Every structure is written in C-alpha cells, then in structure tokens.
Coordinates of C-alpha atoms in Angstrom, one line a residue:
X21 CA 0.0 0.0 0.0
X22 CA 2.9 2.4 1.0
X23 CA 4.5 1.7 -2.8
X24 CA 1.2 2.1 -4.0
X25 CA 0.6 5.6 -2.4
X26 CA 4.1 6.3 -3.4
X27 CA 3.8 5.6 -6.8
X28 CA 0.2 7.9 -7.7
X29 CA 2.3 10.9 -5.6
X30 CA 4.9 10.3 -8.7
X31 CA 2.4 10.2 -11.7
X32 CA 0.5 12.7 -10.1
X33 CA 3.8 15.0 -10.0
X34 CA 4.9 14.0 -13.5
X35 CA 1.2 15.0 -14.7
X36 CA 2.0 18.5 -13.4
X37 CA 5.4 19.2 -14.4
X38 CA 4.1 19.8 -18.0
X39 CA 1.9 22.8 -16.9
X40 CA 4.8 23.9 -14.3
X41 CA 7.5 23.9 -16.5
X42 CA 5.9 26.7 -19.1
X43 CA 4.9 28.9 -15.7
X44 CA 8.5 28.5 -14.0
X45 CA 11.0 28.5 -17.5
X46 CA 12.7 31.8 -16.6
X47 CA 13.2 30.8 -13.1
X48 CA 15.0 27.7 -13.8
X49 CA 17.0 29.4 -16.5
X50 CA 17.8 31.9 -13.9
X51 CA 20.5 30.4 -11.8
X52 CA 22.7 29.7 -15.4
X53 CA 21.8 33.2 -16.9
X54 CA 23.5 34.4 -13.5
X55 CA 26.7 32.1 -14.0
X56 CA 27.3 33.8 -17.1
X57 CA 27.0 37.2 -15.9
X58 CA 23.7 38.3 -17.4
X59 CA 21.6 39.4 -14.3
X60 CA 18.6 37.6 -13.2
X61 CA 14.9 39.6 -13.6
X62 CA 14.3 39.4 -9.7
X63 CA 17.5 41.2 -9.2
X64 CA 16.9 43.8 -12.2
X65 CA 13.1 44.1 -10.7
X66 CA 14.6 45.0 -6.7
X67 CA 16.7 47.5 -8.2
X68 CA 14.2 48.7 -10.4
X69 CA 11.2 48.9 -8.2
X70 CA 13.4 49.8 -4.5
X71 CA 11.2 51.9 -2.1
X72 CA 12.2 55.4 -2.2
X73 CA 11.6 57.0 1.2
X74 CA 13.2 60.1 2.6
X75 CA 12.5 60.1 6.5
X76 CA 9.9 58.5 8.8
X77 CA 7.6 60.6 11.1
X78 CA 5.5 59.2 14.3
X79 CA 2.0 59.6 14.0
X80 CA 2.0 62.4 16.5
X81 CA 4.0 64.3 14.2
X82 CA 1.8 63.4 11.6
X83 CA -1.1 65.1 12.7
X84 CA 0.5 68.1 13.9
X85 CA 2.2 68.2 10.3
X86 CA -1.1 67.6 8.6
X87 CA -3.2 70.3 10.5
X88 CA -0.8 73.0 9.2
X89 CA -0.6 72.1 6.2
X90 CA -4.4 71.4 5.3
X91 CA -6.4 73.7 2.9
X92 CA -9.6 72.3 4.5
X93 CA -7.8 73.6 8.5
X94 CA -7.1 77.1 6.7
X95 CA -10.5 77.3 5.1
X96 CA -12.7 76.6 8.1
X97 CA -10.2 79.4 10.2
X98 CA -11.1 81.3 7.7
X99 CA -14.5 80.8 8.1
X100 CA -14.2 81.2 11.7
X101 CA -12.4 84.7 11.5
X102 CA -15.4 85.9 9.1
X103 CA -17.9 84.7 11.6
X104 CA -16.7 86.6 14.5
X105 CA -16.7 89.7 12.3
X106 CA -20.2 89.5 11.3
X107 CA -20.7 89.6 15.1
X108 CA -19.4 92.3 15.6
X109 CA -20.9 94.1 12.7
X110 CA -24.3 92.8 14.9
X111 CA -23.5 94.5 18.1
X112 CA -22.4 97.7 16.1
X113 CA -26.2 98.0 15.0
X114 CA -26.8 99.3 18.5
X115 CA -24.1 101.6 18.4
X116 CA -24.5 105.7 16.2
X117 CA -23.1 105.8 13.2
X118 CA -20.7 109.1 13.8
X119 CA -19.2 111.0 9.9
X120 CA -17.3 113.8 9.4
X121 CA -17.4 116.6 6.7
X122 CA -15.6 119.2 5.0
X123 CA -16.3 121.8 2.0
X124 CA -14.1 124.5 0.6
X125 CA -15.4 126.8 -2.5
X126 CA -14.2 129.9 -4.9
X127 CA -16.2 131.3 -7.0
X128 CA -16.1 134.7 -9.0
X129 CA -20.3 134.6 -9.5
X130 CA -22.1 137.8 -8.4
X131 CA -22.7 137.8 -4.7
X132 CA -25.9 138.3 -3.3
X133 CA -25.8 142.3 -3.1
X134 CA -24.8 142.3 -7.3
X135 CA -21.0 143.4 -6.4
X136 CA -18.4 141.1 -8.2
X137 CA -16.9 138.8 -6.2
X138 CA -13.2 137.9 -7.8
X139 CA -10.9 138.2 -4.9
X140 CA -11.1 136.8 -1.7
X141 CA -13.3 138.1 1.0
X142 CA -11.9 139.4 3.9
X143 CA -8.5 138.4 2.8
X144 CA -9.7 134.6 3.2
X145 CA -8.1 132.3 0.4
X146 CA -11.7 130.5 0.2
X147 CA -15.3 132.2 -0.8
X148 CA -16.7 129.9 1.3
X149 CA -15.7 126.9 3.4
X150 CA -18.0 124.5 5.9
X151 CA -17.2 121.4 8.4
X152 CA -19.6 119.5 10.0
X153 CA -20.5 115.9 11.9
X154 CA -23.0 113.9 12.3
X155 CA -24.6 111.1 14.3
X156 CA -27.4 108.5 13.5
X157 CA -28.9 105.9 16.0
X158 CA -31.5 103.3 15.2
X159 CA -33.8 103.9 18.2
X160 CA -36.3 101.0 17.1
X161 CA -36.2 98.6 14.3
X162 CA -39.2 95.7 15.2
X163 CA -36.7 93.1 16.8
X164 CA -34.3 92.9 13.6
X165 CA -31.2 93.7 15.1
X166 CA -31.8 91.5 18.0
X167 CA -32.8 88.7 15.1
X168 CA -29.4 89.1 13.2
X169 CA -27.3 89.3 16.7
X170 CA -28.7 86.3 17.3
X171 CA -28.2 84.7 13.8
X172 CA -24.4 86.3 14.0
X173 CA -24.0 84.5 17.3
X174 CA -25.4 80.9 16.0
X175 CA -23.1 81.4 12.8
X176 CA -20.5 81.6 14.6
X177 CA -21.1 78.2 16.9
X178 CA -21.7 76.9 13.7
X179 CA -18.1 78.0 12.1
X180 CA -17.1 76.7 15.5
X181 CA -18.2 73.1 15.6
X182 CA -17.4 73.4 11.5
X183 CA -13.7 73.9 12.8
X184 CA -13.2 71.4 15.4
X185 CA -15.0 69.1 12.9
X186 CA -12.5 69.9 10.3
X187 CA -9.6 69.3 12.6
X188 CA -10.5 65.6 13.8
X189 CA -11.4 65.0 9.7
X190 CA -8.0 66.4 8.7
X191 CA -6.8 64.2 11.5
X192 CA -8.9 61.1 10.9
X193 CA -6.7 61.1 7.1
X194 CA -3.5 62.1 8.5
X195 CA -4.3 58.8 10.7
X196 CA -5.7 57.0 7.8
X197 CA -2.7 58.1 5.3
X198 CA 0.0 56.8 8.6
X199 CA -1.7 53.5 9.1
X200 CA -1.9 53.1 5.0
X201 CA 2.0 53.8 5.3
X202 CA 2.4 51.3 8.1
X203 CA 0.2 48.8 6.9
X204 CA 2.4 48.9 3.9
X205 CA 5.8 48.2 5.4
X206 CA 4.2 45.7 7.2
X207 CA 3.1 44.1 3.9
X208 CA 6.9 44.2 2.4
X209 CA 7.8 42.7 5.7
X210 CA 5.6 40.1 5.2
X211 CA 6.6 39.5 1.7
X212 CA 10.0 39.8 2.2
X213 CA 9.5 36.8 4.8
X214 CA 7.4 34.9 2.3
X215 CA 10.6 35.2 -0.7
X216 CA 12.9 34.4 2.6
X217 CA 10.9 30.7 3.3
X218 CA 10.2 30.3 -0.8
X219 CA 14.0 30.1 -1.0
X220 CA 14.8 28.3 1.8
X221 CA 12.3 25.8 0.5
X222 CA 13.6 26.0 -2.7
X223 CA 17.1 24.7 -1.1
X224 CA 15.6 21.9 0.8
X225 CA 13.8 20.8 -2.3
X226 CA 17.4 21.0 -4.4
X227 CA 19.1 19.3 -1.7
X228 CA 16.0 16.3 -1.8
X229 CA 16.2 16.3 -5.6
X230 CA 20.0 15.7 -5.3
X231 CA 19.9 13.2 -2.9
X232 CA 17.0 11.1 -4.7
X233 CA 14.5 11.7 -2.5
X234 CA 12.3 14.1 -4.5
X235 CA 11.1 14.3 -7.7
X236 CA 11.9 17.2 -10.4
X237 CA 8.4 18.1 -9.2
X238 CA 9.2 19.5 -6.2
X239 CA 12.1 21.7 -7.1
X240 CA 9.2 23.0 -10.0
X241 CA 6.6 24.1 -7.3
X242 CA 9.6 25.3 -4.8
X243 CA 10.4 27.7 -7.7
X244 CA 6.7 28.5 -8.8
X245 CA 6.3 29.7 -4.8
X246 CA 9.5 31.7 -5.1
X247 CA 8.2 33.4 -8.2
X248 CA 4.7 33.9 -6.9
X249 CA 6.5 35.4 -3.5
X250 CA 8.5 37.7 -5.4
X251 CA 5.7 39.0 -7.6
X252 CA 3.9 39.6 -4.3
X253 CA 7.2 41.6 -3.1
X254 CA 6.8 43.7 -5.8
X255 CA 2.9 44.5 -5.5
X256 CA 3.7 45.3 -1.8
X257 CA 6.9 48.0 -3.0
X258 CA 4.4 49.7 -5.2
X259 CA 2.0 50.1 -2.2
X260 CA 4.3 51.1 0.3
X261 CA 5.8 53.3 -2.2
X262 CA 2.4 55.2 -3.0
X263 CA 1.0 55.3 0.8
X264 CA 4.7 57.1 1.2
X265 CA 3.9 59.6 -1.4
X266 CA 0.3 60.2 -0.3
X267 CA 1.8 60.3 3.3
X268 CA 4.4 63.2 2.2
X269 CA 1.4 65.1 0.5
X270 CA -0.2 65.1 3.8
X271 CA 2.3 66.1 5.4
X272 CA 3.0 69.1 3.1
X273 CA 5.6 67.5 2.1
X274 CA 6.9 66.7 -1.7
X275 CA 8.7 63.8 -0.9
X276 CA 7.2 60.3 0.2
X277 CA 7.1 60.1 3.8
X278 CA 7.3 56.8 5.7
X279 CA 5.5 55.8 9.0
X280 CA 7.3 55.2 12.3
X281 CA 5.9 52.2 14.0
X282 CA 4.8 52.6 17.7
X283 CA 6.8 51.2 20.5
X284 CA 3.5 48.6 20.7
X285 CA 0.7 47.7 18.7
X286 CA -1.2 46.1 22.1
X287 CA -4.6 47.1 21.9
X288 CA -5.5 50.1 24.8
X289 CA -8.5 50.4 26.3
X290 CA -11.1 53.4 25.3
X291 CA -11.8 56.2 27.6
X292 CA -14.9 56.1 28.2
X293 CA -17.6 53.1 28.1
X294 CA -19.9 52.3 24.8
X295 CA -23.2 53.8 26.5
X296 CA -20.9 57.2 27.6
X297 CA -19.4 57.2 23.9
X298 CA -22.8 57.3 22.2
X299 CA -24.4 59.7 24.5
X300 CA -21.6 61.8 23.8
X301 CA -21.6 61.4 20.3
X302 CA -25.4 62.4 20.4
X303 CA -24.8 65.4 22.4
X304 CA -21.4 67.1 20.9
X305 CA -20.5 65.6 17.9
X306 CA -19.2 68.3 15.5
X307 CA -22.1 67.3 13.4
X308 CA -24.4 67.5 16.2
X309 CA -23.5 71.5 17.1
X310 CA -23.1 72.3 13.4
X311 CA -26.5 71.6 12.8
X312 CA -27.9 72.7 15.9
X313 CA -26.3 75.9 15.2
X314 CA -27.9 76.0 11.9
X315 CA -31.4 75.3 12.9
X316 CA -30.8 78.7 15.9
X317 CA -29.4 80.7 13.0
X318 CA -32.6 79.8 10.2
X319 CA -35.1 80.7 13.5
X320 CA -32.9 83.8 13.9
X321 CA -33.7 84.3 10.0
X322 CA -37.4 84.3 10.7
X323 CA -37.7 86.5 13.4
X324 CA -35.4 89.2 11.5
X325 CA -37.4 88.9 8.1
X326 CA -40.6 89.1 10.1
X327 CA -38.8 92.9 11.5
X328 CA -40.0 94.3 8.3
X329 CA -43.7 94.7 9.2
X330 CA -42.3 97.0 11.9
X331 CA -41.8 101.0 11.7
X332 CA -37.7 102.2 12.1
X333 CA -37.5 105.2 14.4
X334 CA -34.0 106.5 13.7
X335 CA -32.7 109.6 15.8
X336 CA -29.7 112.1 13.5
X337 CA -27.9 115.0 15.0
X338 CA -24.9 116.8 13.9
X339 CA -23.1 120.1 14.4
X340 CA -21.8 122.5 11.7
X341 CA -18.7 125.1 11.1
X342 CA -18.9 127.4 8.1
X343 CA -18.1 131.0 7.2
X344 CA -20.6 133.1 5.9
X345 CA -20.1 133.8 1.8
X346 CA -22.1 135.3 -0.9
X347 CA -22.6 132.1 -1.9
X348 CA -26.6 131.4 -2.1
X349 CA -27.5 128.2 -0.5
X350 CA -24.1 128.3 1.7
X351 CA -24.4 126.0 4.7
X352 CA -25.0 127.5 7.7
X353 CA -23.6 126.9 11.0
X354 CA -25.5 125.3 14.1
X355 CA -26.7 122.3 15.2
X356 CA -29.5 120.1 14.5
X357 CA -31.7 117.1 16.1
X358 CA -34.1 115.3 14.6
X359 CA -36.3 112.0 14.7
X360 CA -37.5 110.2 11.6
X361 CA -39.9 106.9 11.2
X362 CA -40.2 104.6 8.2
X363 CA -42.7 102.2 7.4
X364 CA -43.2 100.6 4.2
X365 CA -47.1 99.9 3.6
X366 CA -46.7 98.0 0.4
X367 CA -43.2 96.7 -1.7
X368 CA -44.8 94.3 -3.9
X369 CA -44.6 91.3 -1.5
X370 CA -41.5 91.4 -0.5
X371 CA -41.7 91.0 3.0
X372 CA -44.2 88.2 2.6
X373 CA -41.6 86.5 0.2
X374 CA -38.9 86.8 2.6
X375 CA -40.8 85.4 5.5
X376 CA -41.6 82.5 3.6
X377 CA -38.1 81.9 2.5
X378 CA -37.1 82.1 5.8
X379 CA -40.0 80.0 7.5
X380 CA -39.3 76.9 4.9
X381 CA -35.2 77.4 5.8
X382 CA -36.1 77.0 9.0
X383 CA -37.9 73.7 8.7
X384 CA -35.3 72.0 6.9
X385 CA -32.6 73.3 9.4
X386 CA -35.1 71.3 12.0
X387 CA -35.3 68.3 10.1
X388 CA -31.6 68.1 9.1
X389 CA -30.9 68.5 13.0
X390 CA -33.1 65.7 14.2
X391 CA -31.6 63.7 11.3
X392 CA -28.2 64.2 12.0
X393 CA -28.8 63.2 15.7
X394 CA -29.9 60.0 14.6
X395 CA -27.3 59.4 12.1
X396 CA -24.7 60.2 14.8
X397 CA -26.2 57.6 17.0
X398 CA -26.1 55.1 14.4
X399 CA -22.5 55.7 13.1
X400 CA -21.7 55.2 17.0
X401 CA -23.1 52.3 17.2
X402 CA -21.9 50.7 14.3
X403 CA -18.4 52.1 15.0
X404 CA -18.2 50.8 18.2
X405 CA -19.4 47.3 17.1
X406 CA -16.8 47.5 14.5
X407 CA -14.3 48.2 16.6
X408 CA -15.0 45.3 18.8
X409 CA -14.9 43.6 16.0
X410 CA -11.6 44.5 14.9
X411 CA -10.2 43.8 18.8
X412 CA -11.3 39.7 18.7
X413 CA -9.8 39.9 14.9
X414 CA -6.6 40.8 15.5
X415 CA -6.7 38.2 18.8
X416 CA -7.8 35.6 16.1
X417 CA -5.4 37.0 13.6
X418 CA -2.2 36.2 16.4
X419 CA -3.6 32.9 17.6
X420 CA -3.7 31.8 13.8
X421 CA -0.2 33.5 12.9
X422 CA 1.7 31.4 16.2
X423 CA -0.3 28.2 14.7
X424 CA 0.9 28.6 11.3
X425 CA 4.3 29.2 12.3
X426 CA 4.3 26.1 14.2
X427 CA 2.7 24.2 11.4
X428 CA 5.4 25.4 9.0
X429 CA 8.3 24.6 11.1
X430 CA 7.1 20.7 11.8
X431 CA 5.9 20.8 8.1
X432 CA 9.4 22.0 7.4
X433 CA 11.0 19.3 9.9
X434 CA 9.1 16.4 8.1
X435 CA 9.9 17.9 4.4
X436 CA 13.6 17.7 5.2
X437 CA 13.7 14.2 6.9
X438 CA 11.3 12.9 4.0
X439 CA 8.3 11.7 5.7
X440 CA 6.3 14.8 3.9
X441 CA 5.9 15.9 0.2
X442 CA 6.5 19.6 -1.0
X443 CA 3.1 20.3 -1.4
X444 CA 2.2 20.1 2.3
X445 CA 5.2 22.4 2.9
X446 CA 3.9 24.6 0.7
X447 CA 0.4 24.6 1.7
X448 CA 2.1 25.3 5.3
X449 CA 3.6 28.2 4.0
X450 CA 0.7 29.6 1.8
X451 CA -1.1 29.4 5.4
X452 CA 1.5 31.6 7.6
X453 CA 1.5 34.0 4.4
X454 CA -2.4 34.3 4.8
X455 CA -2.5 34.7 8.3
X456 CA 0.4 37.3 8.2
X457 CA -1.8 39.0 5.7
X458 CA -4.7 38.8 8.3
X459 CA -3.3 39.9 10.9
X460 CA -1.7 43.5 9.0
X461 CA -5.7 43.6 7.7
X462 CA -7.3 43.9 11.3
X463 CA -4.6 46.0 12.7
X464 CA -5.0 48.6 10.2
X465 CA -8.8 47.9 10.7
X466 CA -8.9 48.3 14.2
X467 CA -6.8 51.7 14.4
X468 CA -8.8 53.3 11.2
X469 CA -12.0 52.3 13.1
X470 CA -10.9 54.3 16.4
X471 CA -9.7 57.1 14.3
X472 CA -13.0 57.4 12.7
X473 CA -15.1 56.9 16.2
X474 CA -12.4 59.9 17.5
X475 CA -13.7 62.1 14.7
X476 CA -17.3 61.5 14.9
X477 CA -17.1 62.1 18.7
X478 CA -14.7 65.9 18.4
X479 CA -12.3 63.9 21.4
X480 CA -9.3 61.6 22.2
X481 CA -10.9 58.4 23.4
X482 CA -7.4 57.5 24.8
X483 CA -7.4 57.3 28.6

C-alpha cells in the first residue's frame, strides 16, 4: 500500500510538471543566466522597483504636520475669523453711526448784493468753506437687530463646531494616510518573509532532488512559490511606495514620507464606556453643534425677516462750522436734532416672500438637525461594534499566525527528513503568508476604526 501511495504521488507530480514547466522557465534558467554574468529579472526588478523613502515621522507628528498644512484647516479658520466679524458688525447696529465733513469753494459769480466777487473776501483764500459731523442711532427697528445678533451668534457656533469638525477630519486622514504607510511596510515585511521561506524551501527541495528523494516536481513548485512570493514583493513595493507619497502630500511635504511604528501595537482600552461614547456622540459631535447651530441661525432668520412689518425710528444730530459767503445756498452753521420713522405699507410682497423663505429654511434646518442626531447615533453604534470587532480579529489573527508558524516549522522538519511531500510544505507556507496577511488587515482595521469613532465624537478616546 505504501509503494502504492508512493507511486500515484509520482504520476500525479509527473502530470504536473508539464503545466509547471511553461509557468516557471525563466526561473529555472535563472541560476545559469547568473553564471554567465547576465543578471537575473528578480535582481533587475529590486533594483528597479526599490522603495524610495526620505524620512519617517510618528503619528504624532503626523497630525501636527497635517493640520498646518491642510487647505480644508485654513478654510474653516477662515471661516471662523469671518464669523466673528459679522458679530461684531451685529452688536455695532446698536451703536450711532458718527461722519465727518468738509467743504471748501471759490467762486467769482455775483454775490448776493450784485458786487463782483473775484478776490477773496476778507482776505480769506476761500469764498466759502464749511465742516460738520454727524450722528445717527436706530432707536427701534421691530426686533431685527436682535434677530441678526442672534443669527451672527449661531453662525459663529456653527463656524465653530465646523472647525473642530474639520480638525479631527483632517486628522482622521492624517491617521488614515499613517496607518496606509504602516500597513504597507508591514506588507513588504511580510513579503519579504514569504521570498525568505520560498528560497529556503527551494534549497531543501534541491538538496532532496540531489539526494533522490524528490522528484523534479518538487524543485518545480519550490520555484513557482518563489516566483509567486517575489511577484507579491513587488505588489507590496508599489504600495508602500504610493501610501509614502500620499503620506508626504499630507504632510506638506513633496517627498514620500514613511510611517514610524509605535513602541507597541497592544490594543488600549477606550476612555470612556460604549453607553458614555454614544451619549456623547449624540450630544457634541461636530455634526451635532453644526446643525444645531444652523437650525438657531434659520429661527434667527425668521424673526429678522418678520422685523420688516415693523416702523424704524432712527434719531440724526450733527453740528456745523462754516463761514458766511455770498454764496446762495451756503451752509450754515448750528446744530441740528431730529427724529424720523419709516414704514413701508406695500413693496410688492417682498416682505411676505422673505418670511416664507425664511420659515421653509427653517424647517429644513429642523429636520436636518433631528436627522443628524440619529445618524450620529447610528455611526456610534456601528463604529463601536466595528471596533469590537476588529479587537477579537486581531486576537484571532495572532492565535492563527503562532499556529501557522508552528505548522510550518514541523511541516518544514518532516519535508527535510522525507516523511512529507513539498506540497504540504507549501500549503504550510501559503497558510502563515495568509495569516500574516490577516493579521496587517485587522490591525490597520482596528486603528482606522478608532480614528473614525475619534472624529465623529470631536475627542481623544485614549485614557
């Protein structure tokens, strides 16, 4: 039975060394092409295709690096310093309007007793000159500056909460672009591992061929693994080597920037418990204030357009210097107080049009702000469970990595004192690869799923 078994594993091989031989020619052609001084493609391809990095940051660095440099940061300052200003402008509406003026004539027309006037009147330079200031105060104005105080004051939470909520987004994808970075040079370590076992297997397999205790066959998938681990070297170059450039850009940098890993990757706990995280969340998200403070600002709206069915009582005063001239209609001096009101009775249903606008703002503002409540309390949830998630993944993910290793090593053991074929090596190593691969997968999972809960909350959920 044992001759038997022996026997099919050697047709079995011999049936595949057709197909393996087209796949693996240059790779067997390889070691000779390198005797005669021609270089090999995997050594033309590392040279070709090496990572080109020019220094490594820590993520801390990262994000202080990627909040300067960020258009969205400068935009929403921006933002921020034009909201403050129209609340000032507000709170000037309760303040007089103060202006200063000034006049200075010649004029050779007739004065007003018919004598000539071509030279200057008692030796003055000027026919006539005048000064004057004046003062204006809204004294009533139906509620409207109140209304747009109160609007100035609720656009400027909102620019506010629109800020803070820009800084943990610009910092949730300076996190995103560091872990991208990291995850990628964990990758090319894990590649660079596979090539490393691919050629040591490839050894064992020469030395068993050699020695008559393998078949061709097993040299043939040795060297198709090899390949296959080199191509996926490659793959992971080019993504380390574009997460490094998209890492520089963020940065504000024009160089590709690599990550620094952490001391440790052990998983810390979060701050706060899931129930406190999504009551937060609910109360102060950025997204929460934002659209509170856009719903106060559209009410704010309403009661300012609705101002307009009121009178304006405005109260002017103002003060005059002038010289006397033959000038008709010359100012006079003095000083003058007065009180005017203004009501407009009918301007073709424009105030009727504005309160309307205004109203229907307003009950969109009120919808979107209930909305974005439950939307917040949703994305809480579902972060949280994610991040759970990720926690037993990356527990899994270890556990399967230590097993694999162990597999590979008695797999390996067994190869090299002939009591196993290639193919369960292989399969060995194909496993370890895969759970290397895992593991890289729900680490970057788990830390881009806390960065995102972070933003959606507006706060560190490190204790």
């Amino acid at each position: 039975m044992v001759r038997l078994d022996r026997a099919q594993r050697v047709r079995r091989a011999a049936s595949a060394t057709r197909f393996i031989l087209v796949v693996t020619a240059p790779c067997l052609f390889a070691p000779r092409a390198r005797a005669q001084g021609v270089p090999s493609s995997a050594s033309t391809t590392d040279s070709a295709f090496a990572v080109r990095i020019d220094s490594a940051l820590d993520l801390t660095t990262v994000v202080a690096r990627a909040l300067v440099a960020s258009p969205a940061i400068a935009q929403s300052e921006a933002g921020l310093r034009v909201a403050r200003s129209g609340l000032r402008v507000s709170g000037g509406a309760y303040l007089p309007s103060l202006s200063l003026s000034s006049a200075a004539l010649r004029s050779n027309v007739l004065t007003a007793t018919g004598s000539p006037s071509g030279g200057p009147i008692g030796g003055s330079g000027a026919d006539a000159y005048s000064a004057g200031i004046s003062s204006s105060l809204e004294l009533f104005t139906g509620g409207r500056r109140g209304a747009e105080q109160a609007r100035a004051r609720s656009d400027l939470s909102a620019a506010t909460a629109s800020d803070r909520s820009q800084e943990f987004l610009v910092t949730l994808l300076a996190k995103r672009s560091f872990y991208e970075a990291l995850r990628g040079s964990e990758l090319l370590g894990a590649s660079a591992a596979r090539v490393a076992r691919a050629e040591r297997g490839l050894r064992y397999a020469q030395d068993r061929v050699r020695a008559g205790t393998a078949t061709k066959s097993d040299e043939l998938r040795a060297r198709l693994e090899l390949t296959t681990a080199r191509q996926q070297q490659l793959a992971a170059r080019d993504t380390l080597q574009t997460a490094a450039f998209a890492l520089g850009r963020v940065v504000g940098a024009d160089v590709p920037i690599g990550a620094r890993a952490p001391a440790t990757l052990e998983l810390g706990p979060l701050a706060l418990s899931d129930s406190d995280i999504t009551r937060l969340a609910v109360a102060s998200a950025p997204a929460v204030e934002t659209a509170q403070a856009a719903q106060q600002a559209s009410a704010a709206t309403v009661r300012a357009s609705r101002s307009l069915y009121f009178p304006d009582i405005r109260l002017t005063s103002g003060y005059n210097w002038a010289r006397q001239s033959a000038v008709v209609g010359a100012v006079r001096p003095g000083w003058q107080v007065a009180v005017g009101t203004t009501l407009p009775l009918f301007n073709g249903f424009q105030r009727e049009d504005a309160v309307t606008r205004a109203e229907a703002n307003a009950q969109v503002a009120q919808a979107t702000a209930l909305d974005v409540r439950r939307q917040v309390r949703s994305d809480a949830a579902r972060l949280l469970s994610g991040l759970h998630l990720a926690e037993q993944s990356i527990r899994l993910a270890e556990e399967a990595v230590s097993a694999a290793q162990e597999d590979l090593r008695v797999q390996t053991e067994r190869y090299r004192a002939g009591i196993s074929t290639s193919l369960e090596e292989l399969t060995s190593q194909l496993a370890l690869t895969q759970a290397e691969l895992g593991r890289v997968a729900a680490r970057y999972n788990y830390a881009v799923t806390r960065a995102t809960l972070e933003a959606l909350v507006g706060r560190s959920l490190t204790p």
